[in-house]
Coordinates of C-alpha atoms in Angstrom, one line a residue:
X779 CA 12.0 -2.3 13.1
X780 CA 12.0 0.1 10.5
X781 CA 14.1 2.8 10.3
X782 CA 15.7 1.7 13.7
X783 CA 19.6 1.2 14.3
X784 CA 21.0 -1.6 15.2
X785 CA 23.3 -0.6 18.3
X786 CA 26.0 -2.4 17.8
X787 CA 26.4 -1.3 14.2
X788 CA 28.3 1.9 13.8
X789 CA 26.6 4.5 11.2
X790 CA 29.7 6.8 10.1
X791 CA 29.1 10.4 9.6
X792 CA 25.2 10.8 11.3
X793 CA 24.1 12.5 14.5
X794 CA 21.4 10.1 16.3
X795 CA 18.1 11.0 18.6
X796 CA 17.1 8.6 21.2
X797 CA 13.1 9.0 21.9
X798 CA 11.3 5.6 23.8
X799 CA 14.8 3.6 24.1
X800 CA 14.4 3.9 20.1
X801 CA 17.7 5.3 18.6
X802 CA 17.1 6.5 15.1
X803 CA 19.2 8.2 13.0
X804 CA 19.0 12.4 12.8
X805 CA 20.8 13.6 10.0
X806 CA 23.3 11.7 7.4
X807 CA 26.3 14.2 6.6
X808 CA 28.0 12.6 3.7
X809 CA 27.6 10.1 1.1
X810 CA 29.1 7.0 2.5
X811 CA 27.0 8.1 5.7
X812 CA 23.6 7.5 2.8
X813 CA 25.6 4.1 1.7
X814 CA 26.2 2.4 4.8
X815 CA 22.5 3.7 6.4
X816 CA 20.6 2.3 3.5
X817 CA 23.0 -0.8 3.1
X818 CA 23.2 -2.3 6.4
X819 CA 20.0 -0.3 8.2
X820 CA 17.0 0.0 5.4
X821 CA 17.6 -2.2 3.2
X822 CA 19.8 -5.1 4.0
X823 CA 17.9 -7.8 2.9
X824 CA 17.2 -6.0 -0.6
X825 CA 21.6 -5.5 -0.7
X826 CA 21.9 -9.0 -0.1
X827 CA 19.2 -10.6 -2.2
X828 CA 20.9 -8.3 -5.0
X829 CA 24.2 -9.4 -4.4
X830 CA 23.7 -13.3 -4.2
X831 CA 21.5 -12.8 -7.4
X832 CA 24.5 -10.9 -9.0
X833 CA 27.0 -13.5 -7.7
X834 CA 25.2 -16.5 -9.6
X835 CA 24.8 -14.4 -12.7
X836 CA 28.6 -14.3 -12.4
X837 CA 29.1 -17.6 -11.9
X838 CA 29.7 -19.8 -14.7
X839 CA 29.3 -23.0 -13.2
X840 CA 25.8 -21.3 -11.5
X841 CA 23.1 -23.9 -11.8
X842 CA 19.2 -23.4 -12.9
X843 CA 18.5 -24.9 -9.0
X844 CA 20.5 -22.0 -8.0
X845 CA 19.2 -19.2 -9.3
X846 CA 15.3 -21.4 -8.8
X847 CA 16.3 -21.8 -4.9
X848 CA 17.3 -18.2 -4.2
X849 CA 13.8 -17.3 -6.0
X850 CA 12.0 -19.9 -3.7
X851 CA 13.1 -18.8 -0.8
X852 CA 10.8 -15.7 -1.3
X853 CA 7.1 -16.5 -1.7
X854 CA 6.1 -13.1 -3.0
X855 CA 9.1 -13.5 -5.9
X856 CA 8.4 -16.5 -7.1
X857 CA 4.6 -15.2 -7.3
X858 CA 5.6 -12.0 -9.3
X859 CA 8.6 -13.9 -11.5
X860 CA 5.6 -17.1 -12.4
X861 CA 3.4 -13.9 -13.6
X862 CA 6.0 -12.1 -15.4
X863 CA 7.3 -14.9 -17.0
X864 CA 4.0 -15.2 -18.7
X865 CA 3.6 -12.1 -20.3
X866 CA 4.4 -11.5 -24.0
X867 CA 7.3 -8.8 -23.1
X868 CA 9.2 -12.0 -21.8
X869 CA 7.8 -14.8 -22.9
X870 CA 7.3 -14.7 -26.9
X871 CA 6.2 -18.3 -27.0
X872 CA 2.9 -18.1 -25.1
X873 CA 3.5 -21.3 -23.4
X874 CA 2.5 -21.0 -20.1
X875 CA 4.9 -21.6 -16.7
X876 CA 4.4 -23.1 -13.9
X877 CA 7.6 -23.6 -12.0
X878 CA 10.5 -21.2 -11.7
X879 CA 12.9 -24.1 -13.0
X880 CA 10.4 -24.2 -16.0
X881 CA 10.8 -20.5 -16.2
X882 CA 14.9 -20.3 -16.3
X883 CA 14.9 -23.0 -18.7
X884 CA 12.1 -21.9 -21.4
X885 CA 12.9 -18.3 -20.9
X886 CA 16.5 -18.1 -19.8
X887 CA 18.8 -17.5 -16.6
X888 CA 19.2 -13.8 -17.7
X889 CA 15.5 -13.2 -18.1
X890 CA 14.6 -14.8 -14.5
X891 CA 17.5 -12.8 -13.2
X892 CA 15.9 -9.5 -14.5
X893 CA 12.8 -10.5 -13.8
X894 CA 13.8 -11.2 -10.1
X895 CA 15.7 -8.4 -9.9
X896 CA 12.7 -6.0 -11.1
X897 CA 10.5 -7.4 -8.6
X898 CA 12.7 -7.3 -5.8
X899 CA 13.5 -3.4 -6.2
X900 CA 9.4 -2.9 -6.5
X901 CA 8.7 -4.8 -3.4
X902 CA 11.1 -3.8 -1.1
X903 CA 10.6 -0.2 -2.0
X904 CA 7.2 0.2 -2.3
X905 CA 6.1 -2.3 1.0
X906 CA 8.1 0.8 2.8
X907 CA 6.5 4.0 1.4
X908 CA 4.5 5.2 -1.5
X909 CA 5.3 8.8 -1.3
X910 CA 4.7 10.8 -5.1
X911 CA 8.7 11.2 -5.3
X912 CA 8.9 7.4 -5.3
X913 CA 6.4 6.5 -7.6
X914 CA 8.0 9.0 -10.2
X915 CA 11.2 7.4 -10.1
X916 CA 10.1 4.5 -10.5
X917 CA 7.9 5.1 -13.6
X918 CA 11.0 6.7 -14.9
X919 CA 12.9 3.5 -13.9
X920 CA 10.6 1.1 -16.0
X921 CA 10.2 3.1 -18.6
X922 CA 13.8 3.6 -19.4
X923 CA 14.6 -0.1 -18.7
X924 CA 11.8 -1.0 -21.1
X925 CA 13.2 1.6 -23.9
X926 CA 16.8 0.1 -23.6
X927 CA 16.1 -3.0 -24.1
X928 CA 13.5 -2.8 -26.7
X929 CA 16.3 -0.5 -28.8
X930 CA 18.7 -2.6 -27.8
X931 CA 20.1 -3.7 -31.7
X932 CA 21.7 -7.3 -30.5
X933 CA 19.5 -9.4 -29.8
X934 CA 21.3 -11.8 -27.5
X935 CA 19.4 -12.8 -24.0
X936 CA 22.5 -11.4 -21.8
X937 CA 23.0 -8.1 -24.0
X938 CA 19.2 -7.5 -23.5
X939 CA 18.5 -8.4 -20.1
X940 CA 21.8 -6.1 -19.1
X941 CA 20.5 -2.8 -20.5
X942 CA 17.0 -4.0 -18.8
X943 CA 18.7 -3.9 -15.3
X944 CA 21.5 -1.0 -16.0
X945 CA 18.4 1.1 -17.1
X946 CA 16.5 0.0 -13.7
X947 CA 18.7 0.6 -11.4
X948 CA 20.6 3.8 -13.2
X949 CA 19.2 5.8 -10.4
X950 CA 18.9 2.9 -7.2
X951 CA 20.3 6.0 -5.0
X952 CA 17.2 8.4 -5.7
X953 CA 14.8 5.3 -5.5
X954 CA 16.6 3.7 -1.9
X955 CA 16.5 7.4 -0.3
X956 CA 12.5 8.5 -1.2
X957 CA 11.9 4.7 0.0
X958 CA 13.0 5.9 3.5
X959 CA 11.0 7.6 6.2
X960 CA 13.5 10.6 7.2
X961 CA 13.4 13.9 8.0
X962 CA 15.6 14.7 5.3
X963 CA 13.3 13.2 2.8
X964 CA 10.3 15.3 4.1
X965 CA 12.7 18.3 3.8
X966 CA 14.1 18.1 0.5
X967 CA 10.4 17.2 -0.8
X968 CA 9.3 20.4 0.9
X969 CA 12.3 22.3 -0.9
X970 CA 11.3 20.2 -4.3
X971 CA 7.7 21.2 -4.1
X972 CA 9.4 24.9 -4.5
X973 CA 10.7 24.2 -7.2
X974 CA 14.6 24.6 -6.1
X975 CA 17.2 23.1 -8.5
X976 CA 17.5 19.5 -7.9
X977 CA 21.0 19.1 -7.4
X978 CA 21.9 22.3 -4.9
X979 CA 18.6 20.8 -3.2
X980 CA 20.5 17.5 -2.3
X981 CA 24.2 19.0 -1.8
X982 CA 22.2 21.0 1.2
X983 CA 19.8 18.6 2.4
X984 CA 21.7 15.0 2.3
X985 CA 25.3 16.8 1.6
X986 CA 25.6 14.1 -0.9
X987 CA 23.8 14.0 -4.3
X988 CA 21.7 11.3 -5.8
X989 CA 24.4 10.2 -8.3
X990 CA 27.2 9.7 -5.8
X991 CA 24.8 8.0 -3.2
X992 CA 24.1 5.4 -6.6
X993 CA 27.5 4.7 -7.4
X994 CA 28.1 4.2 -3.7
X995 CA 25.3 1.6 -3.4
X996 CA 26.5 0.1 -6.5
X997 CA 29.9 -0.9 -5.5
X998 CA 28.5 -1.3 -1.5
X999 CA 25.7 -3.9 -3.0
X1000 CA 28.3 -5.7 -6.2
X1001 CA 25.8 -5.1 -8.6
X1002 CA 28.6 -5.9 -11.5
X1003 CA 30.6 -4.1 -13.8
X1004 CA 28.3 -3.5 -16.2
X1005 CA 26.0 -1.0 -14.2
X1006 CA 29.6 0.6 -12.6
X1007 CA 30.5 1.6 -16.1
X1008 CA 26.6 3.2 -16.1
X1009 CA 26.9 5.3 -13.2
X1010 CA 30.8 6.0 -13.4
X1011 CA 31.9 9.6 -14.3
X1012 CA 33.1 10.5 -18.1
X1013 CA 32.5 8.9 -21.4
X1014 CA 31.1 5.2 -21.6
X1015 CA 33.1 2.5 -22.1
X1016 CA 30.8 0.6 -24.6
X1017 CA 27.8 1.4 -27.0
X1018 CA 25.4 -0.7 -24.2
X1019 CA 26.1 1.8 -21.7
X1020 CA 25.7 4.8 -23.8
X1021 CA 22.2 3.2 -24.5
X1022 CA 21.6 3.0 -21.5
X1023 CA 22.4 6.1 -20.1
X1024 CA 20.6 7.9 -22.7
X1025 CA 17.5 5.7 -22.2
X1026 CA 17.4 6.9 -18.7
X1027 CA 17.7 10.9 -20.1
X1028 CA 14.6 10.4 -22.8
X1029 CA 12.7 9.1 -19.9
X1030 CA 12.8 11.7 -18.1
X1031 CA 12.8 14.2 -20.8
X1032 CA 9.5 12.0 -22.2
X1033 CA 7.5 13.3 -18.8
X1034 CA 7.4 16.7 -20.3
X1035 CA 6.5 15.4 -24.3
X1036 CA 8.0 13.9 -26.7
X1037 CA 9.3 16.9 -28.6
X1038 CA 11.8 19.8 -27.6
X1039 CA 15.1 20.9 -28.2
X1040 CA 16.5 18.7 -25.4
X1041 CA 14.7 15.6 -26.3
X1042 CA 16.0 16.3 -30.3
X1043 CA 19.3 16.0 -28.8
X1044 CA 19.5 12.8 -27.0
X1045 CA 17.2 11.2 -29.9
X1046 CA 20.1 12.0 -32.1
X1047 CA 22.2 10.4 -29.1
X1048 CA 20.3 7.4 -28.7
X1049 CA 20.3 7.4 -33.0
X1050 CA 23.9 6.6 -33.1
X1051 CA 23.9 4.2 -30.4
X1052 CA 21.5 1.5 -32.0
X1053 CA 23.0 3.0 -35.6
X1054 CA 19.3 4.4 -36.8
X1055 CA 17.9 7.8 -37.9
X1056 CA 16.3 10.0 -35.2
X1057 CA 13.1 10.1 -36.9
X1058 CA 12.2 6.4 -36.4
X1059 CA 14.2 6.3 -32.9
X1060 CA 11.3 8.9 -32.0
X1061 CA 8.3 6.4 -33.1
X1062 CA 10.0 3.3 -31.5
X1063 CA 10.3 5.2 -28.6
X1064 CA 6.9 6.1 -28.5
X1065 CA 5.3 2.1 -29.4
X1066 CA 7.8 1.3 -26.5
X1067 CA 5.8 3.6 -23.8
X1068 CA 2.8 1.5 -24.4
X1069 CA 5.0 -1.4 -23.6
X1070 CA 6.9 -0.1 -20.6
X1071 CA 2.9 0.6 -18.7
X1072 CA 2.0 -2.9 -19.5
X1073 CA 5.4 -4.1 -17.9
X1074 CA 4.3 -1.8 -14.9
X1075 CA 0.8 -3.2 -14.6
X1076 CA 2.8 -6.7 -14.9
X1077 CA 4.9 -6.2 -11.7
X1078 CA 2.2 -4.9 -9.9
X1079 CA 2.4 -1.1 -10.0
X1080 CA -0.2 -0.2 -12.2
X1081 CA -0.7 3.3 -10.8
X1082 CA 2.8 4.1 -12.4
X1083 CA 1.5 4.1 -15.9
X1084 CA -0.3 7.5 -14.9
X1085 CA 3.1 9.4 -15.0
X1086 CA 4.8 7.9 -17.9
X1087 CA 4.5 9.7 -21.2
X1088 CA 0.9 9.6 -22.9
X1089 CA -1.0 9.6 -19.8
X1090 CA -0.2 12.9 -18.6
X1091 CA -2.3 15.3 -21.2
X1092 CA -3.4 18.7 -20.0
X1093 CA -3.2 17.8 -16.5
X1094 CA 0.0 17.9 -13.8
X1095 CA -2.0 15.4 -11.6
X1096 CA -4.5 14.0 -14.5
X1097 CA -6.9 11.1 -13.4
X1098 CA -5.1 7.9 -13.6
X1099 CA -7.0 5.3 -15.7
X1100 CA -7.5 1.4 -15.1
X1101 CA -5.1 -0.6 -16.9
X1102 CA -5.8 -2.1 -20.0
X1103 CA -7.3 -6.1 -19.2
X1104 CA -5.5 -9.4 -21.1
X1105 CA -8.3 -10.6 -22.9
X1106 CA -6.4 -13.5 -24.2
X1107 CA -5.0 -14.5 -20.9
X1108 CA -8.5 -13.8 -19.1
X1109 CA -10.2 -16.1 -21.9
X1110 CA -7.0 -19.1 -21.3
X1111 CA -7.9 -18.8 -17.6
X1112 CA -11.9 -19.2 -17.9
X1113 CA -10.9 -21.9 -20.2
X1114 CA -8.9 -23.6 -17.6
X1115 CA -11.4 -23.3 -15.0
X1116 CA -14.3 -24.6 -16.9
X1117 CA -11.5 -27.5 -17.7
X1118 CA -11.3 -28.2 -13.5
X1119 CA -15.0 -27.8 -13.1
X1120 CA -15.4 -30.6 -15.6
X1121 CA -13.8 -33.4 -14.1
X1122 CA -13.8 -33.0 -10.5
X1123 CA -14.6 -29.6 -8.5
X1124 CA -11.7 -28.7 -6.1
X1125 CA -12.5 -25.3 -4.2
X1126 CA -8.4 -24.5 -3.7
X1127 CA -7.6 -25.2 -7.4
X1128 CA -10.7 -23.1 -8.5
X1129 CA -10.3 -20.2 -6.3
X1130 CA -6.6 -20.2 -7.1
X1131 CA -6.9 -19.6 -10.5
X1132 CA -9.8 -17.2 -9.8
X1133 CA -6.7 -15.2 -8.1
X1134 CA -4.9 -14.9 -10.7
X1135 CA -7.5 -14.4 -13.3
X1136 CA -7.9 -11.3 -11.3
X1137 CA -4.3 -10.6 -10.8
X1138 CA -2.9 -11.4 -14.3
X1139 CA -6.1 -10.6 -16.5
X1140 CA -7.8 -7.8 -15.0
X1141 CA -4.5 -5.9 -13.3
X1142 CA -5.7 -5.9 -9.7
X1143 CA -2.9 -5.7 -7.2
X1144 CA -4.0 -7.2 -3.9
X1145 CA -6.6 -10.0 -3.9
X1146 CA -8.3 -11.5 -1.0
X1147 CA -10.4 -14.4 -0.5
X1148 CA -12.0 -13.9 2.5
X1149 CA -14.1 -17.3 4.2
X1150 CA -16.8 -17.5 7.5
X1151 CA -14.3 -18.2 10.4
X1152 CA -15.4 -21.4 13.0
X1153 CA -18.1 -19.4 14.7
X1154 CA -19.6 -18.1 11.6
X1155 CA -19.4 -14.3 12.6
X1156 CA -16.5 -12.6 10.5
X1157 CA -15.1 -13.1 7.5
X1158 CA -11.3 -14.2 7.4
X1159 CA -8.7 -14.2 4.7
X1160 CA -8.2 -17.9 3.5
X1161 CA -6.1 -17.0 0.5
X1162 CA -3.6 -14.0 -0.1
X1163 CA -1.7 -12.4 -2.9
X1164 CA -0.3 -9.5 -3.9
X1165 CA 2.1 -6.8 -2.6
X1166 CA 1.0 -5.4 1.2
X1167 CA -1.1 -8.1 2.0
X1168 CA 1.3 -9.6 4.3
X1169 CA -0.5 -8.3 7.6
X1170 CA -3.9 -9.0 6.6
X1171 CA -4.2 -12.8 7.7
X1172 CA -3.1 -11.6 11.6
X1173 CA -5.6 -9.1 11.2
X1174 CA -8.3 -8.8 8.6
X1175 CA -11.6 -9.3 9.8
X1176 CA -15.2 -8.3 8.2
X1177 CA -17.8 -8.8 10.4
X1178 CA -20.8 -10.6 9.1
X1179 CA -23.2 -8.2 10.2
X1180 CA -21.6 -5.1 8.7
X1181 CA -20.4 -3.3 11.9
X1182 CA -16.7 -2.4 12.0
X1183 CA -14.5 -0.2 9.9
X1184 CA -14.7 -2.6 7.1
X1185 CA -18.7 -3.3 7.2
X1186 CA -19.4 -1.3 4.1
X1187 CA -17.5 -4.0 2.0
X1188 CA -19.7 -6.6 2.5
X1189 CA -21.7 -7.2 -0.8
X1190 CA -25.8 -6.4 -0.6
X1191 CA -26.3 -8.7 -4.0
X1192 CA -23.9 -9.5 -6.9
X1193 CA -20.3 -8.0 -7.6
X1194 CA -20.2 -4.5 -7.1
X1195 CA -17.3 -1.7 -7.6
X1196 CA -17.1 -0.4 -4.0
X1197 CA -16.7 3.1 -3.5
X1198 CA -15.3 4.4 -0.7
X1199 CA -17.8 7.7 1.0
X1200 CA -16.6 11.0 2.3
X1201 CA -15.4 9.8 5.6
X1202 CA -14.4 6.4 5.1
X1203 CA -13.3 4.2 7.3
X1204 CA -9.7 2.6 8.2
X1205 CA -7.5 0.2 10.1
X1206 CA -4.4 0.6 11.8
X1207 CA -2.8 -2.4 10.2
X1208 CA -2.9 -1.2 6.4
X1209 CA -3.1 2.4 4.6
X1210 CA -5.6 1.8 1.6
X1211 CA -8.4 -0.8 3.2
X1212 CA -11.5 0.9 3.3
X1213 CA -9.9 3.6 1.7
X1214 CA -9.9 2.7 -1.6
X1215 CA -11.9 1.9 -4.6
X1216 CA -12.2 -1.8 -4.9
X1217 CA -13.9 -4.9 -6.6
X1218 CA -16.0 -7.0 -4.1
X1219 CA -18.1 -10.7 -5.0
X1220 CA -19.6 -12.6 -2.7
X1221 CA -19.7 -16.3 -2.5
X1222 CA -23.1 -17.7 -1.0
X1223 CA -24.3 -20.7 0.2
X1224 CA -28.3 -20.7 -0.5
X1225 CA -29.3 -16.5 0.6
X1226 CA -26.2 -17.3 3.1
X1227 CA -22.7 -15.4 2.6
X1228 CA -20.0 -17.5 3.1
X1229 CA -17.0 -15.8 1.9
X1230 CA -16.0 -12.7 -0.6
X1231 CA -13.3 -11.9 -3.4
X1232 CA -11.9 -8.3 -2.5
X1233 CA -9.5 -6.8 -5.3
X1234 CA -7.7 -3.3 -4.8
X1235 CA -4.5 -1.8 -6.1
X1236 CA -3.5 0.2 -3.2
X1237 CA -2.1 3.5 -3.7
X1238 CA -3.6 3.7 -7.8
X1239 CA -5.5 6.1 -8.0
X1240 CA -8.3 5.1 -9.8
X1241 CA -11.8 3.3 -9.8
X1242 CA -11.7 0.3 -11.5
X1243 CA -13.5 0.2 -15.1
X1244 CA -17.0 -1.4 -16.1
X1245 CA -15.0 -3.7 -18.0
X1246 CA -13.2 -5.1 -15.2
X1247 CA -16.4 -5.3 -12.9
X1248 CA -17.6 -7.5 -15.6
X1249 CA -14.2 -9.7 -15.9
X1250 CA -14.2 -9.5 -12.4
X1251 CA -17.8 -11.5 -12.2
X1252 CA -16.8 -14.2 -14.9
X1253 CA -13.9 -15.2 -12.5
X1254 CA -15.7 -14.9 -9.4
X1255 CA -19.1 -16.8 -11.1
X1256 CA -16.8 -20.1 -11.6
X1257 CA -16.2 -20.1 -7.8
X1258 CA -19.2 -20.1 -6.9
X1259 CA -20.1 -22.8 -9.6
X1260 CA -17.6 -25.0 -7.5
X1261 CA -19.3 -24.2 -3.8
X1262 CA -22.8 -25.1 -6.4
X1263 CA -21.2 -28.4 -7.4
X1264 CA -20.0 -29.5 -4.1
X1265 CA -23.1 -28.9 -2.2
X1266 CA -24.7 -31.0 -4.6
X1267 CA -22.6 -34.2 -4.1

């Protein structure tokens, strides 16, 4: 359960309430208290994931089948490494991949490894809370990672995928604590909102401070020596690290503009580290932004790009916009399905591609195919993906004749942007259903529904666009070509 303690496990340093035979923890005194609660009680399975990663990365003698089996294991990582590893930021060559071995080999072990390690953080964090703190670091987190290793001057796969991660996880600390449902997260929030100086902020709330609580989780989790050298105390031991650190610095300074005394300063910093003027280190920084939201909209998170730099004008809470489509990659998908249609219609292979046109192309989070169940009364999910969507196939259910919570995302024609009203409804079982603008198509047999395509991004705060309606209906049209086809045997 979340946020419950294991009793036999021994959490140094905290006071514990018992409510409901539930013992969960009260208050976390000092830093190692932080370490050991998020290590061993939040997020074990993100520590050790982390560390076996780390350990093959290590390992000389570490096989592709390795580093392929640990990414197996996961369904939801291999999903998100597959569609990462065919984006341009990692994947140059435009050849597309299928398998994760495919992956390792045409991209490289370091790249697989970062791109694991990216999604990873991104799931396990964000499946547990979605709170504004959160989302900001984690903006800052990809952005920074993004910057380093685009400035990066050596151009070697290891060199660049180390700044990527050391960048990332710069500040695991502040992302692992605003992951976790505490009272001491609501309370320092609350003192935040007041604008009280960061740091006194967490000596009194947590009695610890964001950096020590990183360097803790650092050692407590073996992320390597290269990230220890990030987060230690006092000068950096090599020019990567420097980059690195001062990556993280201009992406936060970036959230305020990209001028200023402070960001002169670390421009100049981040000049002599990659051994270039300040001027152009200011308009590579900025092409890189652009970048950094399409990475974002890549691992899933596309209502990040709303706080990185160039999306916040005028506005402290501006109106997020829908991410910018893959026309290339939606037009090598339609391609590809009217290549299956041709030979021989196959409904799984159809509607899976259908998925991740609408995943990969049009940057849609969570995607649902929903089918008639046995009795031909509700609509169930037959097909899954996306972050969140875990609990839907125990639960999701759309009754056919519109009653229910969900009733008002059953389609009255074609596709349709739905729109959620004043009081709309919602299910126990997941925050954003109902709740949320989202893309609906309907699959029909004759004038009869039989199934529907639902596409939302969760907490992304935005309707989608006109031009992803229509993408949306290509993808969704080839579908329902293939149900055409079949009947017609």
């Amino acid at each position: 359960m979340k946020g419950a303690l294991n009793p036999n496990h021994h959490c140094p340093e905290t006071s514990t309430v018992t409510t409901d035979n539930k013992t969960t923890p009260a208050r976390m005194t000092s830093t190692q208290a932080w370490v050991t609660y998020l290590s061993k009680v939040e997020l074990p399975v993100l520590a050790n994931t982390l560390r076996r990663i780390n350990e093959l990365a290590d390992n000389r003698n570490s096989t592709v089948n390795e580093l392929a089996s640990v990414i197996l294991n996961d369904a939801q990582l291999t999903s998100q490494v597959l569609r990462l590893s065919n984006t341009v930021f990692y994947n140059q060559t435009r050849i597309q991949v299928s398998t994760v071995s495919r992956a390792i080999t045409l991209i490289g072990f370091d790249a697989v490894k970062s791109m694991a390690i990216s999604s990873l953080i991104v799931d396990a964090l964000l499946q547990r809370n979605d709170r504004p703190h959160l989302l900001s670091c984690l903006a800052r987190a990809i952005h920074a990672a993004v910057q380093a290793r685009c400035l990066m001057p050596k151009r070697n796969e290891t060199a660049l995928e180390e700044v990527f991660i050391g960048a990332l996880l710069m500040n695991i600390g502040e992302l692992a604590f605003w992951s976790c449902e505490t009272d001491q997260a609501n309370e320092l929030e609350q003192r935040l909102r007041l604008e009280e100086a960061p740091v006194p902020a967490q000596k009194a709330v947590l009695h610890a401070t964001f950096t020590e609580i990183t360097r803790g989780l650092v050692e407590a989790w073996s992320l390597g020596p290269f990230i220890r050298d990030v987060v230690s105390p006092g000068p950096a031991n090599s020019p990567a690290a420097s980059l690195v650190r001062h990556s993280v610095e201009m992406a936060r300074l970036s959230e305020q503009g990209w001028s200023g005394a402070e960001m002169d300063k670390v421009l100049e910093q981040l000049g002599k580290d990659i051994d270039e003027n300040p001027a152009t280190v200011r308009d590579r920084i900025k092409v890189n932004a652009s970048e950094a939201a399409r990475v974002a909209v890549s691992l899933g998170i596309p209502q990040v790009t709303a706080l990185m730099p160039g999306n916040r004008k005028g506005d402290d809470h501006p109106k997020a916009q829908a991410p910018e489509m893959d026309p290339e990659l939606q037009l090598q998908i339609l391609r590809d399905l009217t290549h299956s249609l041709a030979e021989q219609p196959n409904i799984n292979e159809v509607c899976e591609l259908v998925i991740e046109g609408i995943h990969r192309a049009i940057g849609m989070q969570r995607v649902a195919l929903l089918m008639a169940d046995r009795d031909g009364q509700a609509l169930v999910p037959r097909k899954l993906s996306g972050r969140g969507t875990e609990g839907w196939r125990d639960h999701l259910t759309i009754a056919r004749n519109g009653s229910g919570m969900l009733g008002g995302l059953l389609p009255e024609n074609g596709c349709f942007i739905y729109r959620p009203g004043t009081a709309p409804g919602s299910v126990s079982y997941d925050r954003w259903l109902g709740r949320v603008p989202a893309l609906i198509g309907p699959l029909r047999a004759g004038n009869r529904l039989v199934g529907l395509f639902y596409a939302d991004n969760a907490a992304g705060d935005y309707t989608p666009s006109g031009q992803q309606l229509t993408a949306f209906g290509h993808f969704i049209q080839n579908a329902q070509l293939c149900l055409t086809l079949m009947a017609a045997r």
